[in-house]
Coordinates of C-alpha atoms in Angstrom, one line a residue:
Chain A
X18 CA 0.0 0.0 0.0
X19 CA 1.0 3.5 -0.9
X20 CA 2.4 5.5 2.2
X21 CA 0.7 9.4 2.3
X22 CA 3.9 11.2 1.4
X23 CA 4.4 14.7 2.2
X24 CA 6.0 16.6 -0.9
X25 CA 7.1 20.5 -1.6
X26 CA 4.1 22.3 -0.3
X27 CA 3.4 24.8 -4.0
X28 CA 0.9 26.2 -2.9
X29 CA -1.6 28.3 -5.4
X30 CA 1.4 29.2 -7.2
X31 CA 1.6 24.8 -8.7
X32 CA -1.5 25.3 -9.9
X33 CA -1.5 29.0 -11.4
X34 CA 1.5 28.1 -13.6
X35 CA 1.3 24.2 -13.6
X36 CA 3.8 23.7 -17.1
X37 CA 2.3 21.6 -19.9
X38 CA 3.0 17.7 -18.9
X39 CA 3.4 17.9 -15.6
X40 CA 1.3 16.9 -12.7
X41 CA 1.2 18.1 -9.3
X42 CA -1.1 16.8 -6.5
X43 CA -3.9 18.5 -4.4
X44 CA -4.3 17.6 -1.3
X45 CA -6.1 18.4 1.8
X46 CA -4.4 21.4 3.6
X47 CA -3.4 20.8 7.7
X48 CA -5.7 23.9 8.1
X49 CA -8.8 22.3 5.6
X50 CA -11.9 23.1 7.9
X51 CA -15.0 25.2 7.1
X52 CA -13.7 28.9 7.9
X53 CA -16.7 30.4 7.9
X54 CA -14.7 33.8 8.8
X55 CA -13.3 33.3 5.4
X56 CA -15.1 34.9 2.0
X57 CA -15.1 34.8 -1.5
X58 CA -16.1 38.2 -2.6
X59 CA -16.7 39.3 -6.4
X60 CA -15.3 42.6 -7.6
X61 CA -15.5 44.5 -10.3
X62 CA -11.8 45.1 -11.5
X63 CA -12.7 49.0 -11.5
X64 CA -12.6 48.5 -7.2
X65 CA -9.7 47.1 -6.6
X66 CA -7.9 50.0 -6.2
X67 CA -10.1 51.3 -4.0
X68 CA -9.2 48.1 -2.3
X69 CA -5.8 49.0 -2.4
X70 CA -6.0 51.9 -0.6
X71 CA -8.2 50.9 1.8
X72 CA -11.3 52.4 1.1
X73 CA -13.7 50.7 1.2
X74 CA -16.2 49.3 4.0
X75 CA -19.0 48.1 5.3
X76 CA -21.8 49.8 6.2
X77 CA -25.3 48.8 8.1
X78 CA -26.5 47.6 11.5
X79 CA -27.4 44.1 12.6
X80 CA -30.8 44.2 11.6
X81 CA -30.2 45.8 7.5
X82 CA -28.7 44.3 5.1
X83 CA -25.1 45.0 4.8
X84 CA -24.3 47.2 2.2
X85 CA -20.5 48.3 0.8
X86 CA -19.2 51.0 0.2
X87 CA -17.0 52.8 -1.7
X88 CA -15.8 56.6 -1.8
X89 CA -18.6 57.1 -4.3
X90 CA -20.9 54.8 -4.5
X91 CA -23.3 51.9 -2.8
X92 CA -23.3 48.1 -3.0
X93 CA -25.8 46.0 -2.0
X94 CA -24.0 42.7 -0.8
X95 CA -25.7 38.9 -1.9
X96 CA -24.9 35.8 -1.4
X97 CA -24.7 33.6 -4.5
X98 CA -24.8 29.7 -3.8
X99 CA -22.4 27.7 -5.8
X100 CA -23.4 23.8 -6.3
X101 CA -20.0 22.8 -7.7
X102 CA -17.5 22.2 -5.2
X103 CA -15.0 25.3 -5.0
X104 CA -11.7 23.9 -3.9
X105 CA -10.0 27.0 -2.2
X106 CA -6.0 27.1 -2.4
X107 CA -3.9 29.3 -1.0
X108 CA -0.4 30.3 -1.6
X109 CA 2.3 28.0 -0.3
X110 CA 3.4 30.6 2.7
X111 CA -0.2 32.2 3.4
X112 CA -0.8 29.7 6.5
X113 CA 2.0 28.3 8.4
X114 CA 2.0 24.6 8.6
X115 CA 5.9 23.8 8.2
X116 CA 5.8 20.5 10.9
X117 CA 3.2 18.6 8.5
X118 CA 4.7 19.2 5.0
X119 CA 8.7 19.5 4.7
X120 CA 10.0 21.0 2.0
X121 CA 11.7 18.0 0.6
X122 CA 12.8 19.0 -4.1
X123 CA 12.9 15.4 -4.4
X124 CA 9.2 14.7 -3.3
X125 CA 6.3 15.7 -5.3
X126 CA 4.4 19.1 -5.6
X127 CA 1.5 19.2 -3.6
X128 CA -0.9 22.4 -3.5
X129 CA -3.1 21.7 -0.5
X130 CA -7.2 23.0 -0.6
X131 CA -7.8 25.2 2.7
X132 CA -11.6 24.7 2.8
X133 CA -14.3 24.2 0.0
X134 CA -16.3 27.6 -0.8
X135 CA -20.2 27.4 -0.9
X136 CA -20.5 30.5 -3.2
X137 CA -19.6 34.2 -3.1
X138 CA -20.9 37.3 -2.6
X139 CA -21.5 39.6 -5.3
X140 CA -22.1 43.7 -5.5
X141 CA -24.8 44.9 -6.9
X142 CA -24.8 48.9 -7.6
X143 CA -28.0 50.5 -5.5
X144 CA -29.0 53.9 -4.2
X145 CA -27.8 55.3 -1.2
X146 CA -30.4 54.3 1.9
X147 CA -30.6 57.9 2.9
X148 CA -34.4 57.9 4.6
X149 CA -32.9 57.2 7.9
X150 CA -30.7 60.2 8.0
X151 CA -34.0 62.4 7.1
X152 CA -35.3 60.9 10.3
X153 CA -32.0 61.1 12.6
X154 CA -31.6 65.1 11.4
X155 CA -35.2 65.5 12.2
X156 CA -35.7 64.5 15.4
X157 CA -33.6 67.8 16.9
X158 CA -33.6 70.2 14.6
X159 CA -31.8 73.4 15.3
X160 CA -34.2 76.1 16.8
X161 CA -34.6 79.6 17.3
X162 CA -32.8 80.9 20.4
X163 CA -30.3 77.5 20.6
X164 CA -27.8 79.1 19.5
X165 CA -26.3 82.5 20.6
X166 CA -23.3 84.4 18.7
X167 CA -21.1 83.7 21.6
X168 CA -21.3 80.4 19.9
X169 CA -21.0 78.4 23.0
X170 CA -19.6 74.7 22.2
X171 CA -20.0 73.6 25.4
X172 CA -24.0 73.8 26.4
X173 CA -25.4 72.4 23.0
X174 CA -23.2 68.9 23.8
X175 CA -25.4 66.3 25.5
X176 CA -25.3 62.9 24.5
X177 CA -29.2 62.4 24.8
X178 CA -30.4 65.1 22.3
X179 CA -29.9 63.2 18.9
X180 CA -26.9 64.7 17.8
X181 CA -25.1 63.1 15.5
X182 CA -21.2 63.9 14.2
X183 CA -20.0 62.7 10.8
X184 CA -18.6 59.6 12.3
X185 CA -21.8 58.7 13.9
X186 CA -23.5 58.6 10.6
X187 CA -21.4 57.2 8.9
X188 CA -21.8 54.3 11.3
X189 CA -26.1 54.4 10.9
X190 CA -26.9 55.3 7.0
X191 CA -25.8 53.1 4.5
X192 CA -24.6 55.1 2.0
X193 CA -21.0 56.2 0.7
X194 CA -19.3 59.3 1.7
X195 CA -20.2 61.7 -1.3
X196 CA -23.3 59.9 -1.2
X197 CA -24.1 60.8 2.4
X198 CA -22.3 64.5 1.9
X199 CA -24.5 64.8 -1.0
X200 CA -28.0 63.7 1.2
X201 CA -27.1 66.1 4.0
X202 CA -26.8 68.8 1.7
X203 CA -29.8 68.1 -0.3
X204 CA -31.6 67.9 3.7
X205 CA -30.3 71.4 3.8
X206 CA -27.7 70.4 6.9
X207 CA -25.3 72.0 8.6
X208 CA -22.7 70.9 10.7
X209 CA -22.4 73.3 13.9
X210 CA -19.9 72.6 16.4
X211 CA -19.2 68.7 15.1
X212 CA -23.0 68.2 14.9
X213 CA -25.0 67.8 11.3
X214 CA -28.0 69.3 12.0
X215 CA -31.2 70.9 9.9
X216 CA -32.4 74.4 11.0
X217 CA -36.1 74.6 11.9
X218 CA -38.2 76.6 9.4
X219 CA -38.8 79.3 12.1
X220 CA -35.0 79.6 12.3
X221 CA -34.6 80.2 8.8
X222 CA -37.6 82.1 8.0
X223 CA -36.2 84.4 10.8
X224 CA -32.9 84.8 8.8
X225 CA -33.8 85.1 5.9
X226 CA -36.3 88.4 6.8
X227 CA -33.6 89.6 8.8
X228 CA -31.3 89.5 5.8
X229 CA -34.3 91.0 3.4
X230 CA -34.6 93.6 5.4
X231 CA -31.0 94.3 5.8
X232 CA -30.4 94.3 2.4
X233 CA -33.2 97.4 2.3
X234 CA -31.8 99.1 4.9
X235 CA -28.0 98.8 2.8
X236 CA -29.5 98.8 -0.6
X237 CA -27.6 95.5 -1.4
X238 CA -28.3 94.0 -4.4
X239 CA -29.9 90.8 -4.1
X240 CA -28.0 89.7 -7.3
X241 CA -24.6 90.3 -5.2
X242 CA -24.4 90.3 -1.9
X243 CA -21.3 90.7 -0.1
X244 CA -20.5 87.6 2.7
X245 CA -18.5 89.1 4.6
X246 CA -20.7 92.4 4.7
X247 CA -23.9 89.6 5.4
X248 CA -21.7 87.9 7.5
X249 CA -21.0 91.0 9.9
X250 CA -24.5 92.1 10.1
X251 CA -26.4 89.1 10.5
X252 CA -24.2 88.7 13.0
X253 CA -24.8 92.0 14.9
X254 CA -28.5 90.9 15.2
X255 CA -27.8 88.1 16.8
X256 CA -26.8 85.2 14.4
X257 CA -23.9 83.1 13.9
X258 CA -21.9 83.5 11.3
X259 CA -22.2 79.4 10.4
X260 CA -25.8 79.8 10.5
X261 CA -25.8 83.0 8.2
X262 CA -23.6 81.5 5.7
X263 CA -26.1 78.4 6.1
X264 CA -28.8 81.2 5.0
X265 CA -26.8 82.3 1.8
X266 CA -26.1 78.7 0.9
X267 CA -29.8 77.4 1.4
X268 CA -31.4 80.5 -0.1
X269 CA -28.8 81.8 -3.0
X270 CA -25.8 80.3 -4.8
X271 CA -21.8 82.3 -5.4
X272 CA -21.2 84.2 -8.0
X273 CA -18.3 85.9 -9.4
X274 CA -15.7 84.2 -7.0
X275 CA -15.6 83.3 -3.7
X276 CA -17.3 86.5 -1.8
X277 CA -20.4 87.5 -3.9
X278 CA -23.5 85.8 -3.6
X279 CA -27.1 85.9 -5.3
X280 CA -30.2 84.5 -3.9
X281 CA -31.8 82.4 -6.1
X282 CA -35.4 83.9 -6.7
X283 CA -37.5 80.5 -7.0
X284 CA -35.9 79.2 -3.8
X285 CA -36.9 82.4 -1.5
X286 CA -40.4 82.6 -3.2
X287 CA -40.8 78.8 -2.6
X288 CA -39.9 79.7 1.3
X289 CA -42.7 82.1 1.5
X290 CA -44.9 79.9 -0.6
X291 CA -44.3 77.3 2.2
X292 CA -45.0 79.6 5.4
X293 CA -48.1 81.0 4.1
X294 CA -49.4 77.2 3.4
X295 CA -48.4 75.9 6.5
X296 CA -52.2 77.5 7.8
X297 CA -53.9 74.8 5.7
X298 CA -55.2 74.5 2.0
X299 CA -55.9 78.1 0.4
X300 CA -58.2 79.8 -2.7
X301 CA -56.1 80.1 -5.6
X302 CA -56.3 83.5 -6.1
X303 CA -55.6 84.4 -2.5
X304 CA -52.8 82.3 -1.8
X305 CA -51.5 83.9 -5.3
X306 CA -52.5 87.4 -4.2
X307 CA -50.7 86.3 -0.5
X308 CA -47.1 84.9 -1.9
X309 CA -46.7 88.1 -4.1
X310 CA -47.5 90.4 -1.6
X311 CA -44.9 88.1 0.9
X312 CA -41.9 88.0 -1.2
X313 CA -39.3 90.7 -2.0
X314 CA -40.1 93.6 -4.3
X315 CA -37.3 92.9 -6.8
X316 CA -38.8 89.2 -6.9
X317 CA -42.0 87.8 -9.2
X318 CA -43.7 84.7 -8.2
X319 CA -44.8 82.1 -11.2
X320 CA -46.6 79.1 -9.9
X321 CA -44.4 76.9 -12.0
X322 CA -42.2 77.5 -8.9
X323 CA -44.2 75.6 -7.0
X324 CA -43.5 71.7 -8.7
X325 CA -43.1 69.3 -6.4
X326 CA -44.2 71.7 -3.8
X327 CA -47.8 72.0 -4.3
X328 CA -50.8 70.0 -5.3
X329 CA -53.9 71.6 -6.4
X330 CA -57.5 70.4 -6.1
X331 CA -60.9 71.3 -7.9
X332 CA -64.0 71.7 -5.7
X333 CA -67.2 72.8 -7.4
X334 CA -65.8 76.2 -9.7
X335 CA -63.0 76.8 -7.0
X336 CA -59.3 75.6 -7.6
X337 CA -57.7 75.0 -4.2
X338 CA -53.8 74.9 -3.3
X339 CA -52.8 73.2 -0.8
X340 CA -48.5 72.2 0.3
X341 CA -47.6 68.5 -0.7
X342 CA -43.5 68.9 -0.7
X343 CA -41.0 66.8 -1.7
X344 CA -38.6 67.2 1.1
X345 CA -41.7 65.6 3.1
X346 CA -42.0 61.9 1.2
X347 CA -39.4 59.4 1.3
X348 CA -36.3 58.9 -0.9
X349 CA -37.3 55.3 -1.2
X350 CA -38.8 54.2 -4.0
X351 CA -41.2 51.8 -3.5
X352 CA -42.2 54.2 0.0
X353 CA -42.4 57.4 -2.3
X354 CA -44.7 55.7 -4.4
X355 CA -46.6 54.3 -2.3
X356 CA -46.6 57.8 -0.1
X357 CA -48.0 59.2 -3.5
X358 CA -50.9 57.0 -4.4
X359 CA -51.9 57.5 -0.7
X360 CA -52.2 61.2 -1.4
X361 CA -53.7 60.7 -4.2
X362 CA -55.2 57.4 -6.3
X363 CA -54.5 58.7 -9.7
X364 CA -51.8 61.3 -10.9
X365 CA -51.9 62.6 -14.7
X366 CA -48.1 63.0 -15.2
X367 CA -47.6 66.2 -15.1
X368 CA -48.2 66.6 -11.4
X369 CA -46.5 63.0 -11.2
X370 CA -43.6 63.8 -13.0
X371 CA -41.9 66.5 -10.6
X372 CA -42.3 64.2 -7.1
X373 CA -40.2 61.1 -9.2
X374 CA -37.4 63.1 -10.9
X375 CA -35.6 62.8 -8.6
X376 CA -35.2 59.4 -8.1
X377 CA -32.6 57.6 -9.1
X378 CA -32.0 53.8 -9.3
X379 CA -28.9 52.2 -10.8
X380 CA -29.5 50.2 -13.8
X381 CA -33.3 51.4 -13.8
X382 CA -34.5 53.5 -15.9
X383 CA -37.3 56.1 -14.5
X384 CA -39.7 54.2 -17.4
X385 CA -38.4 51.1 -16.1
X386 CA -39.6 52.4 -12.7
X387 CA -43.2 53.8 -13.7
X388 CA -43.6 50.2 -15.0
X389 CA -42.7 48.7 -11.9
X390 CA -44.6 50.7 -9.5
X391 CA -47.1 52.3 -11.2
X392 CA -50.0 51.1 -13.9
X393 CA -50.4 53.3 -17.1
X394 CA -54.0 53.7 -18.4
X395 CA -55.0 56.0 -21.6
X396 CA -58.6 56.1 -21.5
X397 CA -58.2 57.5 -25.3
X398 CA -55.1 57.6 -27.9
X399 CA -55.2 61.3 -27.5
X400 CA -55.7 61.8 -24.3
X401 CA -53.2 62.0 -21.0
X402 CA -52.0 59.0 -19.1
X403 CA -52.9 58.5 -16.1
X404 CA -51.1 56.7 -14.0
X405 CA -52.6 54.6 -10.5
X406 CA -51.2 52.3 -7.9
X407 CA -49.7 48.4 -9.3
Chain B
X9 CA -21.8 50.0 12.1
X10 CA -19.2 50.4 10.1
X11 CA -16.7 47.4 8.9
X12 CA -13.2 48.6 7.3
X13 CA -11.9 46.7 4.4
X14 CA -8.4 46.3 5.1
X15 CA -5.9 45.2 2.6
X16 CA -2.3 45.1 4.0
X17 CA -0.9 44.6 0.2
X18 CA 0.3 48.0 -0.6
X19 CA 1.6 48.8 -3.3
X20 CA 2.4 45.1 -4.0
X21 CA 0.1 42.9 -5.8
X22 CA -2.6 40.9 -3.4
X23 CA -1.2 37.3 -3.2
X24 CA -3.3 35.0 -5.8
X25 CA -4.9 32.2 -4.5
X26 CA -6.2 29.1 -7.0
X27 CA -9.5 27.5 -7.8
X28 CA -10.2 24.2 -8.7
X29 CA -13.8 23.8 -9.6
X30 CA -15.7 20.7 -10.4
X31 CA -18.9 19.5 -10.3
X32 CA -20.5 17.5 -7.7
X33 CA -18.6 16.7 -3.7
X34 CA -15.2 15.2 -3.2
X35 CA -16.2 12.5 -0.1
X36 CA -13.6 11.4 2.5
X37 CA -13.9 7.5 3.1
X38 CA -15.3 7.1 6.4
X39 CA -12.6 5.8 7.9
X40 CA -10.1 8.8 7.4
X41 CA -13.2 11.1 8.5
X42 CA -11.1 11.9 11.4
X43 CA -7.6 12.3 9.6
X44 CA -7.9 13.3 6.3
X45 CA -5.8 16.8 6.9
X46 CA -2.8 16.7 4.9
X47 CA -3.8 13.6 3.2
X48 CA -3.7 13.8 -0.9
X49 CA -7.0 13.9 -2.3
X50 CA -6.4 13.9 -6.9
X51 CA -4.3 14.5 -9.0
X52 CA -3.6 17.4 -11.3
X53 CA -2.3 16.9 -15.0
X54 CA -1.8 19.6 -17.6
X55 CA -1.2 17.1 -20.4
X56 CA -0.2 19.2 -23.3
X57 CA 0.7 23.0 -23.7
X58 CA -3.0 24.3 -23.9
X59 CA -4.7 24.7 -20.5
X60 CA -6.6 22.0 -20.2
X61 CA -5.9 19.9 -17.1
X62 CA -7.4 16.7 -15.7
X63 CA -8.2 15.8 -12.3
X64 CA -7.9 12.3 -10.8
X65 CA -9.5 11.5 -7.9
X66 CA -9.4 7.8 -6.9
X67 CA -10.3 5.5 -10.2
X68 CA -12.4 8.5 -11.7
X69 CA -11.0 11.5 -14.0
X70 CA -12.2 14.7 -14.7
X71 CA -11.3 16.6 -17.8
X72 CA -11.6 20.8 -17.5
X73 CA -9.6 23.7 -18.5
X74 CA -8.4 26.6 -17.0
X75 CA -10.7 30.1 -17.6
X76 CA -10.4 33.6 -16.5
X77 CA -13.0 34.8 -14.0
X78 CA -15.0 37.8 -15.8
X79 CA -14.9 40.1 -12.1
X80 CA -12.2 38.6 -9.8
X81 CA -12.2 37.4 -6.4
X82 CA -11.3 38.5 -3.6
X83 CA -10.4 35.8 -0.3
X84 CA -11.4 38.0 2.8
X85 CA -11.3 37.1 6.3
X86 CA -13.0 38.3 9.2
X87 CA -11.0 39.6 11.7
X88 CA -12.0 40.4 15.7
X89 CA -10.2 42.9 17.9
X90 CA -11.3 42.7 21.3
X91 CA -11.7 46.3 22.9
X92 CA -10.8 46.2 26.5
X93 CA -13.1 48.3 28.6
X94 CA -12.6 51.4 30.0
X95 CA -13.5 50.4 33.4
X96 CA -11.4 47.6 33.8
X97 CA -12.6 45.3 31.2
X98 CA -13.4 42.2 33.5
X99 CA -16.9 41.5 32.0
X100 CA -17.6 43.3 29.0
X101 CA -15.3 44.1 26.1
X102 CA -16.0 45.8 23.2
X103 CA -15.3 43.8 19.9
X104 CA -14.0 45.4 16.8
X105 CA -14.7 43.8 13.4
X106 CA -12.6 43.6 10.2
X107 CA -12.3 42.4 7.0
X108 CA -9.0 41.8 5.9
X109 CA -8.1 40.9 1.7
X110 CA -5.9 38.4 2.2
X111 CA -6.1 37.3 -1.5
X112 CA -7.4 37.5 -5.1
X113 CA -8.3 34.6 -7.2
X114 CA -8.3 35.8 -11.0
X115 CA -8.4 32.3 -12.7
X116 CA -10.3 28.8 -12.2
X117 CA -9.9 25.4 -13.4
X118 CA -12.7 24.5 -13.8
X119 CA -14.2 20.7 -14.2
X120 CA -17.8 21.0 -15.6
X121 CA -18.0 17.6 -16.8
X122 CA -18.9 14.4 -14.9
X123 CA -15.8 11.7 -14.0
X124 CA -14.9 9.1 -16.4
X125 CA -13.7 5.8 -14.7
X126 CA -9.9 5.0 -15.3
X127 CA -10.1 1.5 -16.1
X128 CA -6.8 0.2 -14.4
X129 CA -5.5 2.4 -11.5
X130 CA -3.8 1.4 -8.6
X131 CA -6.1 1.8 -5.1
X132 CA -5.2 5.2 -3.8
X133 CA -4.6 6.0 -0.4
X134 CA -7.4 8.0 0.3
X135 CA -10.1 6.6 -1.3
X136 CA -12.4 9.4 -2.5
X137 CA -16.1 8.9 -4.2
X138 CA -16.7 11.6 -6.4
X139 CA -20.6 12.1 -6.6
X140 CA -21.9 14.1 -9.2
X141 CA -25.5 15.2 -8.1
X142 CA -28.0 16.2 -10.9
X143 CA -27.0 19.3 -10.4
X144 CA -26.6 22.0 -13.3
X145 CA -22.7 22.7 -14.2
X146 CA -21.4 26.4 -14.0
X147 CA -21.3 26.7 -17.9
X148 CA -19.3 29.5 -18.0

């Protein structure tokens, strides 16, 4: 009977460049066992140096689904079951395990299988889960008073208020860094004193008067305003400057440089469009008569402003208006539609269209997405779709 | 919670592991359930200069070739650092997870057919059964 002989342990390297009539043989590694801890992962080659350098991770807590992700961008993470039988080798000197094979030239190569691999997980490209982080930021928004321009650190910093640093959500909201940057922008947040936070509307609609009426008083020019002149005064009536930057950033966008900025007309007549709404659903004409009475002289209001912002209703010969924003319904899709169609059962696609332009799913189309959540009927050839719950 | 990727290659190349894949389970005889580690389980043959191998296990041979995975691999392990407590760290300790790239598999050999039976072979050692369950092959 042949004796087991141990032989030059190759190693992955045998079998990688096994040359043509030879033969090597495989064998069960001193290690072999199921190392679960161990993974096969599929990558596109694109990652790998993000790999490299170390940037990658996982992101989600016990309950989610993990997620990966990169700098940029969001992987969901599957398993994918493999019925063959995936012998694992690793290179000769990966795992120590000199006593059991000696390296002996004049035996045989031998490349030993460390464990047999049920499968792999795979990537697949999603959108950022960034729903949570709309919830998180709301629960403590910042409010009116909270802040004085002494700028005290030290009060605001209590662990039970739902504060959350940049590490902290990081941790919670599976999405990548520019992805999450990109979310707490789009929420309108601000990080004051090492906490992202929203501002309540109170707070803002205080600023943003304050600076309206300042830029009377100074006869700026809404189309370029100076920061550090904005700065300075909003800061003499009792703002921040972080916060009165936040204004400029939320309200208006730089131009010429880095000091000049211009407030962005459909953004501060949405605003005002917003507060007067907040009382409840309004006539037409006076809510139109209202919001161009409310905003700044030097600004005209267009109800095209108002997409995504407002929904309007027909009863009897009177058109009503009433607020239905965006900012409100989840970035989800399968929750925003379903958020829509509980607003409303049918949506013609004009007032569809500006509530789902938003949303974006890799390797989905926003057709393939009307077909998956919505059902398309055309009473006539001519007329408008109309689009209802699946 | 957040799980770092670590990759301790550098600048250098990740180490690359091999695959040898095959259809059906490679079965230890009962009797070397308890010992098999170490022991040889086949044979691997490139017989001329193009890759295609074959793969003896016991009396039965597989014939495959070598292909390029379309997305490589990458072998990652799961790696625990135990935090010690502030206070001492007698009961409770904080655990740290990470996933460490400790290879990259870029090629398989890949055995999609079922065994043939070598007519005249001498007993191996460790006798392996290769069962080949109705199972689809990986045709790609």
């Amino acid at each position: 009977m042949e004796q087991s002989r141990p032989g030059c342990d190759g190693g992955a390297e045998a079998v990688i460049n096994l040359q043509p009539n030879s033969t090597i043989s495989i064998a069960y590694h001193p290690l072999f066992g199921p190392h679960d801890d161990m993974v096969l992962l599929e990558l596109d080659e694109k990652l790998l140096p993000d790999v490299l350098d170390q940037r990658i991770s996982l992101r989600g807590h016990l309950d989610e689904d993990a997620v990966l992700c990169t700098r940029s961008k969001t992987y969901a993470v599957k398993f994918v079951g493999n019925s063959n039988s995936v012998l694992l080798i690793p290179p000769s000197n990966q795992f120590s395990h000199e006593s059991h094979i000696k390296k002996n030239t004049d035996e045989e190569v031998v490349a030993s299988v460390i464990k047999v691999a049920l499968g792999n997980m795979e990537l697949v490209e999603i959108a950022p889960k960034v729903d949570k982080l709309k919830l998180l930021l709301s629960r403590n928004p910042l409010k009116l008073g909270e802040l004085t321009e002494t700028d005290d650190l030290d009060e605001m910093i209590d662990n039970d208020k739902s504060l959350y640093r940049w590490y902290d959500l990081t941790d919670m909201i599976q999405a990548s860094d520019e992805e999450l940057m990109t979310a707490l922008n789009a929420f309108s947040a601000v990080e004051i004193n090492g906490y992202w936070r929203i501002v309540d509307e109170n707070y803002m609609d205080a600023i943003l008067n304050i600076l309206l009426q300042n830029s009377i008083l100074n006869d700026w020019s809404l189309n370029a305003l100076n920061e550090d002149e904005v700065l300075d005064v909003l800061e003499s009536d009792g703002f921040t400057r972080k916060i009165a930057r936040h204004c400029l950033q939320v309200y208006g966008f730089k131009v010429d440089g880095d000091s000049l900025w211009r407030l962005d007309e459909r953004k501060v007549c949405v605003h005002f469009a917003r507060g007067i709404l907040r009382g409840g659903k309004m006539k037409m004409e006076s809510f139109m008569e209202e919001w161009g009475r409310k905003v700044p002289e030097r600004m005209s209001v267009n109800f095209d402003m108002l997409e995504g912002e407002v929904l309007t209703e027909t009863l009897g010969i009177q058109t009503w208006v009433y607020a239905f924003g965006i900012s409100s319904l989840p970035c989800d899709p399968a929750a925003r539609f379903s958020a829509l169609f509980h607003e409303r059962k049918k949506w013609d696609w004009r007032d569809l269209n500006p509530y789902i332009r938003d949303l974006n799913v890799p390797g989905l189309s926003s057709d393939a997405l009307l077909l998956k959540y919505t059902r398309r009927t055309q009473p006539t050839p001519d007329s408008e779709p109309v689009f209802t719950m699946r | 919670m957040e799980i770092k990727v670590k990759c301790r290659c550098g600048e250098e190349k990740c180490k690359e592991w091999a695959i040898v894949e095959l259809q059906g389970v490679v079965e230890v005889q009962p009797e070397f359930q308890d010992s098999f580690r170490t022991l040889p389980m086949a044979k691997l043959c490139r017989p001329s200069s193009q890759e295609n191998y074959t793969f003896s296990v016991g009396y039965h041979e597989l014939s495959g070739s070598k292909v390029p995975l379309k997305k490589p691999f990458l072998v990652m392990k799961k790696i625990k650092h135990s935090i010690a407590d502030k206070d001492g760290g007698d009961t409770s300790s904080v655990s740290k997870v990470e996933l460490e790239v400790i290879g990259i598999v870029r090629h398989r050999i890949l055995f999609k057919n079922r065994p043939k039976a070598l007519i005249s072979s001498s007993q191996p050692v460790v006798k392996a059964k290769l069962s080949a369950p109705g199972s689809v092959a990986h045709t790609n």
